[in-house]
Amino acid sequence: VITQIVEKRLKKEIEKGVQTIQYQVITLMTTNGQAPFLTVFMYLNEAKNEQEKQDLALIIEEMLHQRIQGVKNEEGIWITPAFPKLIYVLEEDNIYEGTKYFYLTELAARCTAKRMVPDYISEKKMKELKEGNCFPVMGCRSALTPWKDENGKYQFYGRFNQGVVTINLVDVALSSGGDFDKFWKIFDERLALCFKALMIRHNRLKGTLSDAAPILWQYGALARLKKGEPIDKLLYGGYSTISLGYAGLCECVKYMTGKSHTDPTAKPFALEVMQHMNDVCNIWKEETTIGFGIYGSPIESTTYKFAKCLQQRFGIIEGVTDKGYITNSYHVNVTEPIDAFTKLKFESEFQSLSTGGAISYVEVPNMQDNIPAVISVIQFIYDNIMYAELNTKSDYCQVCGYDGEIQIIEEDGKLIWECPHCHNRDQNTLNVARRTCGYIGTQFWNQGRTQEIKERVLHL
């Protein structure tokens, strides 16, 4: 009887604790009115022993239950929150039926089908790429380079990124006019420009005193420096990273070869472009001792800006500049028909060349009645790719109570969100959640990103 009472009280305490964290994050607004971009990392093997692992499993279970439930909006309806982002690590003892913690993976699959999270990291694949380590990403995809302290121990928590500058690969290709010799020459010129811009970011941070942000630099969020101590030593030697972002590999390859980078004859060029950026980052790293890395930029709204600038400079080119967006990082274009498993396998080759950060996704319909299919994708992720997610829809119309997919319609050349049931178009009374390449967005998007969301084909 005592054991039952203790168990009941413990579960209640965990429930309240998780609820508190979730609601504190959601109601703690940043200066632009958004919830903080915070990630909860659910990794059983971080536990030091079996007892700790069982305790951690209880917390993970509750975290998933509460995310499945969602949070209440102003009308008291349970909806999908954007944050905290959840990442679930796939391991030997939770990936297959019959393993000890498979019940958590089943719960994660149910949660993904309803709320689009958690995203999945394969412990096996990450250890292959990160010197035997498994650790969370910063933000939606930024991954640290393995780094050891003075005692030879790997450290990931508490480190940080100095900033990102993104190269528009489509612009490089179009500027070359399709001439490969010109392409590599312009590519190097643009990379040199990126280096210059990244060093401006780096030099701007130099000389900053720890007093500027005591929580970050003095109390352990990022370091434990003395009062009045400059942060400079953290900017070198790889403790912090600095990122060369890239976007539009798909359109870049399409223009230079006339084919998608999924075509076997075009893929070698795509990989060569990725390798070249890695080689350049390694040269910068050796020259400066600063932790340069190549990063698949999310370009949430910049995709529209890049596309518009390309159209102004080069006009409309079919398959290259004929949309209001360019494709994120190394991804397969959203309109290309490809199945989930082929896409993940293909993109895994590029993910391993995007060491400073990358995420892949598959677009799926409503999978709440087909959890075994979700688990099949999750198991494929475990064996094939380091970091991936499933995109589904999770919407609600406050006017009529419709909880299916809110549609995007075109009227007078403008894309508009509309409830297919009551035709409500008031964004203040529509709850729409879509993955914006890594994060879940709930505050609507510019016309370019909206077009990209509208044109996404299903992979499953």
PDB file of N, CA, C and O in Angstrom, residues 78-125:
ATOM      1  N   TRP A  78      -7.610  22.749 -26.951  1.00  0.00           N
ATOM      2  CA  TRP A  78      -6.256  22.186 -26.928  1.00  0.00           C
ATOM      3  C   TRP A  78      -5.633  22.270 -28.322  1.00  0.00           C
ATOM      4  O   TRP A  78      -6.143  21.692 -29.273  1.00  0.00           O
ATOM      5  N   ILE A  79      -4.535  23.009 -28.453  1.00  0.00           N
ATOM      6  CA  ILE A  79      -3.870  23.178 -29.757  1.00  0.00           C
ATOM      7  C   ILE A  79      -2.387  22.788 -29.646  1.00  0.00           C
ATOM      8  O   ILE A  79      -1.880  22.509 -28.559  1.00  0.00           O
ATOM      9  N   THR A  80      -1.697  22.809 -30.792  1.00  0.00           N
ATOM     10  CA  THR A  80      -0.273  22.459 -30.852  1.00  0.00           C
ATOM     11  C   THR A  80       0.586  23.674 -30.515  1.00  0.00           C
ATOM     12  O   THR A  80       0.539  24.676 -31.234  1.00  0.00           O
ATOM     13  N   PRO A  81       1.382  23.609 -29.457  1.00  0.00           N
ATOM     14  CA  PRO A  81       2.292  24.730 -29.165  1.00  0.00           C
ATOM     15  C   PRO A  81       3.561  24.631 -30.017  1.00  0.00           C
ATOM     16  O   PRO A  81       3.958  23.535 -30.413  1.00  0.00           O
ATOM     17  N   ALA A  82       4.179  25.767 -30.300  1.00  0.00           N
ATOM     18  CA  ALA A  82       5.432  25.760 -31.069  1.00  0.00           C
ATOM     19  C   ALA A  82       6.607  25.339 -30.186  1.00  0.00           C
ATOM     20  O   ALA A  82       7.538  24.686 -30.648  1.00  0.00           O
ATOM     21  N   PHE A  83       6.572  25.706 -28.927  1.00  0.00           N
ATOM     22  CA  PHE A  83       7.699  25.435 -28.022  1.00  0.00           C
ATOM     23  C   PHE A  83       7.208  24.888 -26.693  1.00  0.00           C
ATOM     24  O   PHE A  83       6.054  25.082 -26.341  1.00  0.00           O
ATOM     25  N   PRO A  84       8.050  24.213 -25.929  1.00  0.00           N
ATOM     26  CA  PRO A  84       9.429  23.876 -26.287  1.00  0.00           C
ATOM     27  C   PRO A  84       9.492  22.811 -27.374  1.00  0.00           C
ATOM     28  O   PRO A  84       8.622  21.951 -27.453  1.00  0.00           O
ATOM     29  N   LYS A  85      10.509  22.924 -28.225  1.00  0.00           N
ATOM     30  CA  LYS A  85      10.766  21.888 -29.229  1.00  0.00           C
ATOM     31  C   LYS A  85      11.224  20.630 -28.492  1.00  0.00           C
ATOM     32  O   LYS A  85      11.919  20.721 -27.480  1.00  0.00           O
ATOM     33  N   LEU A  86      10.813  19.463 -28.967  1.00  0.00           N
ATOM     34  CA  LEU A  86      11.206  18.201 -28.334  1.00  0.00           C
ATOM     35  C   LEU A  86      12.086  17.391 -29.282  1.00  0.00           C
ATOM     36  O   LEU A  86      11.790  17.288 -30.470  1.00  0.00           O
ATOM     37  N   ILE A  87      13.169  16.832 -28.748  1.00  0.00           N
ATOM     38  CA  ILE A  87      14.008  15.899 -29.509  1.00  0.00           C
ATOM     39  C   ILE A  87      14.080  14.583 -28.736  1.00  0.00           C
ATOM     40  O   ILE A  87      14.372  14.571 -27.533  1.00  0.00           O
ATOM     41  N   TYR A  88      13.817  13.499 -29.425  1.00  0.00           N
ATOM     42  CA  TYR A  88      13.819  12.159 -28.822  1.00  0.00           C
ATOM     43  C   TYR A  88      14.948  11.354 -29.464  1.00  0.00           C
ATOM     44  O   TYR A  88      15.043  11.278 -30.697  1.00  0.00           O
ATOM     45  N   VAL A  89      15.807  10.777 -28.639  1.00  0.00           N
ATOM     46  CA  VAL A  89      16.953  10.019 -29.156  1.00  0.00           C
ATOM     47  C   VAL A  89      16.587   8.544 -29.312  1.00  0.00           C
ATOM     48  O   VAL A  89      16.073   7.911 -28.384  1.00  0.00           O
ATOM     49  N   LEU A  90      16.870   8.014 -30.495  1.00  0.00           N
ATOM     50  CA  LEU A  90      16.614   6.603 -30.801  1.00  0.00           C
ATOM     51  C   LEU A  90      17.851   5.788 -30.427  1.00  0.00           C
ATOM     52  O   LEU A  90      18.961   6.091 -30.881  1.00  0.00           O
ATOM     53  N   GLU A  91      17.630   4.753 -29.609  1.00  0.00           N
ATOM     54  CA  GLU A  91      18.747   3.965 -29.076  1.00  0.00           C
ATOM     55  C   GLU A  91      18.452   2.472 -29.223  1.00  0.00           C
ATOM     56  O   GLU A  91      17.331   2.085 -29.557  1.00  0.00           O
ATOM     57  N   GLU A  92      19.439   1.677 -28.912  1.00  0.00           N
ATOM     58  CA  GLU A  92      19.287   0.213 -29.008  1.00  0.00           C
ATOM     59  C   GLU A  92      18.135  -0.321 -28.171  1.00  0.00           C
ATOM     60  O   GLU A  92      17.446  -1.254 -28.563  1.00  0.00           O
ATOM     61  N   ASP A  93      17.922   0.283 -26.990  1.00  0.00           N
ATOM     62  CA  ASP A  93      16.917  -0.276 -26.075  1.00  0.00           C
ATOM     63  C   ASP A  93      15.553   0.408 -26.171  1.00  0.00           C
ATOM     64  O   ASP A  93      14.710   0.247 -25.302  1.00  0.00           O
ATOM     65  N   ASN A  94      15.330   1.199 -27.248  1.00  0.00           N
ATOM     66  CA  ASN A  94      13.985   1.773 -27.406  1.00  0.00           C
ATOM     67  C   ASN A  94      13.483   1.736 -28.853  1.00  0.00           C
ATOM     68  O   ASN A  94      12.389   2.203 -29.147  1.00  0.00           O
ATOM     69  N   ILE A  95      14.256   1.137 -29.764  1.00  0.00           N
ATOM     70  CA  ILE A  95      13.917   1.281 -31.179  1.00  0.00           C
ATOM     71  C   ILE A  95      13.081   0.133 -31.742  1.00  0.00           C
ATOM     72  O   ILE A  95      12.304   0.317 -32.662  1.00  0.00           O
ATOM     73  N   TYR A  96      13.221  -1.068 -31.185  1.00  0.00           N
ATOM     74  CA  TYR A  96      12.466  -2.201 -31.742  1.00  0.00           C
ATOM     75  C   TYR A  96      11.513  -2.791 -30.719  1.00  0.00           C
ATOM     76  O   TYR A  96      11.782  -2.752 -29.512  1.00  0.00           O
ATOM     77  N   GLU A  97      10.426  -3.343 -31.225  1.00  0.00           N
ATOM     78  CA  GLU A  97       9.442  -3.992 -30.367  1.00  0.00           C
ATOM     79  C   GLU A  97      10.136  -5.071 -29.544  1.00  0.00           C
ATOM     80  O   GLU A  97      10.936  -5.851 -30.064  1.00  0.00           O
ATOM     81  N   GLY A  98       9.841  -5.106 -28.255  1.00  0.00           N
ATOM     82  CA  GLY A  98      10.480  -6.081 -27.377  1.00  0.00           C
ATOM     83  C   GLY A  98      11.622  -5.488 -26.577  1.00  0.00           C
ATOM     84  O   GLY A  98      12.038  -6.047 -25.554  1.00  0.00           O
ATOM     85  N   THR A  99      12.156  -4.325 -27.003  1.00  0.00           N
ATOM     86  CA  THR A  99      13.201  -3.674 -26.209  1.00  0.00           C
ATOM     87  C   THR A  99      12.545  -2.950 -25.032  1.00  0.00           C
ATOM     88  O   THR A  99      11.359  -2.607 -25.074  1.00  0.00           O
ATOM     89  N   LYS A 100      13.335  -2.699 -23.999  1.00  0.00           N
ATOM     90  CA  LYS A 100      12.800  -2.253 -22.708  1.00  0.00           C
ATOM     91  C   LYS A 100      11.994  -0.949 -22.798  1.00  0.00           C
ATOM     92  O   LYS A 100      10.966  -0.799 -22.129  1.00  0.00           O
ATOM     93  N   TYR A 101      12.460  -0.013 -23.592  1.00  0.00           N
ATOM     94  CA  TYR A 101      11.818   1.308 -23.612  1.00  0.00           C
ATOM     95  C   TYR A 101      11.076   1.587 -24.929  1.00  0.00           C
ATOM     96  O   TYR A 101      10.804   2.742 -25.259  1.00  0.00           O
ATOM     97  N   PHE A 102      10.726   0.512 -25.629  1.00  0.00           N
ATOM     98  CA  PHE A 102       9.993   0.683 -26.891  1.00  0.00           C
ATOM     99  C   PHE A 102       8.649   1.381 -26.673  1.00  0.00           C
ATOM    100  O   PHE A 102       8.172   2.115 -27.543  1.00  0.00           O
ATOM    101  N   TYR A 103       8.072   1.206 -25.497  1.00  0.00           N
ATOM    102  CA  TYR A 103       6.783   1.849 -25.216  1.00  0.00           C
ATOM    103  C   TYR A 103       6.897   3.370 -25.314  1.00  0.00           C
ATOM    104  O   TYR A 103       5.946   4.069 -25.695  1.00  0.00           O
ATOM    105  N   LEU A 104       8.083   3.912 -24.990  1.00  0.00           N
ATOM    106  CA  LEU A 104       8.290   5.358 -25.105  1.00  0.00           C
ATOM    107  C   LEU A 104       8.338   5.782 -26.579  1.00  0.00           C
ATOM    108  O   LEU A 104       7.823   6.843 -26.948  1.00  0.00           O
ATOM    109  N   THR A 105       8.960   4.952 -27.414  1.00  0.00           N
ATOM    110  CA  THR A 105       9.036   5.267 -28.847  1.00  0.00           C
ATOM    111  C   THR A 105       7.648   5.211 -29.472  1.00  0.00           C
ATOM    112  O   THR A 105       7.311   6.039 -30.337  1.00  0.00           O
ATOM    113  N   GLU A 106       6.826   4.256 -29.055  1.00  0.00           N
ATOM    114  CA  GLU A 106       5.433   4.197 -29.531  1.00  0.00           C
ATOM    115  C   GLU A 106       4.688   5.472 -29.138  1.00  0.00           C
ATOM    116  O   GLU A 106       3.927   6.035 -29.932  1.00  0.00           O
ATOM    117  N   LEU A 107       4.919   5.926 -27.906  1.00  0.00           N
ATOM    118  CA  LEU A 107       4.286   7.155 -27.421  1.00  0.00           C
ATOM    119  C   LEU A 107       4.796   8.361 -28.219  1.00  0.00           C
ATOM    120  O   LEU A 107       4.014   9.254 -28.593  1.00  0.00           O
ATOM    121  N   ALA A 108       6.101   8.373 -28.508  1.00  0.00           N
ATOM    122  CA  ALA A 108       6.693   9.451 -29.313  1.00  0.00           C
ATOM    123  C   ALA A 108       6.075   9.477 -30.712  1.00  0.00           C
ATOM    124  O   ALA A 108       5.782  10.544 -31.258  1.00  0.00           O
ATOM    125  N   ALA A 109       5.841   8.287 -31.280  1.00  0.00           N
ATOM    126  CA  ALA A 109       5.225   8.197 -32.610  1.00  0.00           C
ATOM    127  C   ALA A 109       3.806   8.770 -32.590  1.00  0.00           C
ATOM    128  O   ALA A 109       3.410   9.508 -33.505  1.00  0.00           O
ATOM    129  N   ARG A 110       3.051   8.463 -31.551  1.00  0.00           N
ATOM    130  CA  ARG A 110       1.705   9.014 -31.398  1.00  0.00           C
ATOM    131  C   ARG A 110       1.756  10.537 -31.284  1.00  0.00           C
ATOM    132  O   ARG A 110       0.930  11.259 -31.851  1.00  0.00           O
ATOM    133  N   CYS A 111       2.743  11.009 -30.537  1.00  0.00           N
ATOM    134  CA  CYS A 111       2.909  12.452 -30.331  1.00  0.00           C
ATOM    135  C   CYS A 111       3.270  13.145 -31.650  1.00  0.00           C
ATOM    136  O   CYS A 111       2.704  14.190 -31.992  1.00  0.00           O
ATOM    137  N   THR A 112       4.174  12.547 -32.404  1.00  0.00           N
ATOM    138  CA  THR A 112       4.568  13.103 -33.706  1.00  0.00           C
ATOM    139  C   THR A 112       3.376  13.170 -34.650  1.00  0.00           C
ATOM    140  O   THR A 112       3.180  14.165 -35.356  1.00  0.00           O
ATOM    141  N   ALA A 113       2.573  12.112 -34.664  1.00  0.00           N
ATOM    142  CA  ALA A 113       1.417  12.057 -35.567  1.00  0.00           C
ATOM    143  C   ALA A 113       0.406  13.157 -35.270  1.00  0.00           C
ATOM    144  O   ALA A 113      -0.256  13.676 -36.162  1.00  0.00           O
ATOM    145  N   LYS A 114       0.317  13.544 -33.981  1.00  0.00           N
ATOM    146  CA  LYS A 114      -0.674  14.555 -33.588  1.00  0.00           C
ATOM    147  C   LYS A 114      -0.081  15.963 -33.518  1.00  0.00           C
ATOM    148  O   LYS A 114      -0.718  16.936 -33.932  1.00  0.00           O
ATOM    149  N   ARG A 115       1.163  16.082 -33.005  1.00  0.00           N
ATOM    150  CA  ARG A 115       1.714  17.405 -32.697  1.00  0.00           C
ATOM    151  C   ARG A 115       3.009  17.765 -33.428  1.00  0.00           C
ATOM    152  O   ARG A 115       3.641  18.758 -33.093  1.00  0.00           O
ATOM    153  N   MET A 116       3.469  16.905 -34.357  1.00  0.00           N
ATOM    154  CA  MET A 116       4.671  17.155 -35.173  1.00  0.00           C
ATOM    155  C   MET A 116       5.999  17.020 -34.432  1.00  0.00           C
ATOM    156  O   MET A 116       7.060  17.103 -35.042  1.00  0.00           O
ATOM    157  N   VAL A 117       5.980  16.895 -33.138  1.00  0.00           N
ATOM    158  CA  VAL A 117       7.196  16.630 -32.372  1.00  0.00           C
ATOM    159  C   VAL A 117       6.951  15.362 -31.546  1.00  0.00           C
ATOM    160  O   VAL A 117       5.793  15.014 -31.303  1.00  0.00           O
ATOM    161  N   PRO A 118       7.988  14.675 -31.097  1.00  0.00           N
ATOM    162  CA  PRO A 118       9.392  15.075 -31.164  1.00  0.00           C
ATOM    163  C   PRO A 118      10.024  14.856 -32.535  1.00  0.00           C
ATOM    164  O   PRO A 118       9.496  14.142 -33.373  1.00  0.00           O
ATOM    165  N   ASP A 119      11.192  15.503 -32.721  1.00  0.00           N
ATOM    166  CA  ASP A 119      12.082  15.185 -33.825  1.00  0.00           C
ATOM    167  C   ASP A 119      13.017  14.086 -33.330  1.00  0.00           C
ATOM    168  O   ASP A 119      13.134  13.867 -32.117  1.00  0.00           O
ATOM    169  N   TYR A 120      13.720  13.448 -34.245  1.00  0.00           N
ATOM    170  CA  TYR A 120      14.468  12.242 -33.866  1.00  0.00           C
ATOM    171  C   TYR A 120      15.954  12.335 -34.196  1.00  0.00           C
ATOM    172  O   TYR A 120      16.334  12.703 -35.311  1.00  0.00           O
ATOM    173  N   ILE A 121      16.776  12.012 -33.205  1.00  0.00           N
ATOM    174  CA  ILE A 121      18.216  11.860 -33.400  1.00  0.00           C
ATOM    175  C   ILE A 121      18.549  10.376 -33.257  1.00  0.00           C
ATOM    176  O   ILE A 121      18.108   9.728 -32.301  1.00  0.00           O
ATOM    177  N   SER A 122      19.285   9.845 -34.225  1.00  0.00           N
ATOM    178  CA  SER A 122      19.760   8.466 -34.140  1.00  0.00           C
ATOM    179  C   SER A 122      21.083   8.462 -33.378  1.00  0.00           C
ATOM    180  O   SER A 122      22.083   9.026 -33.849  1.00  0.00           O
ATOM    181  N   GLU A 123      21.072   7.861 -32.189  1.00  0.00           N
ATOM    182  CA  GLU A 123      22.315   7.778 -31.400  1.00  0.00           C
ATOM    183  C   GLU A 123      23.402   7.083 -32.213  1.00  0.00           C
ATOM    184  O   GLU A 123      24.555   7.518 -32.236  1.00  0.00           O
ATOM    185  N   LYS A 124      23.022   6.020 -32.914  1.00  0.00           N
ATOM    186  CA  LYS A 124      23.979   5.234 -33.692  1.00  0.00           C
ATOM    187  C   LYS A 124      24.665   6.086 -34.763  1.00  0.00           C
ATOM    188  O   LYS A 124      25.887   6.117 -34.865  1.00  0.00           O
ATOM    189  N   LYS A 125      23.861   6.815 -35.563  1.00  0.00           N
ATOM    190  CA  LYS A 125      24.422   7.613 -36.657  1.00  0.00           C
ATOM    191  C   LYS A 125      25.179   8.833 -36.141  1.00  0.00           C
ATOM    192  O   LYS A 125      26.201   9.220 -36.702  1.00  0.00           O
TER     193      LYS A 125
END
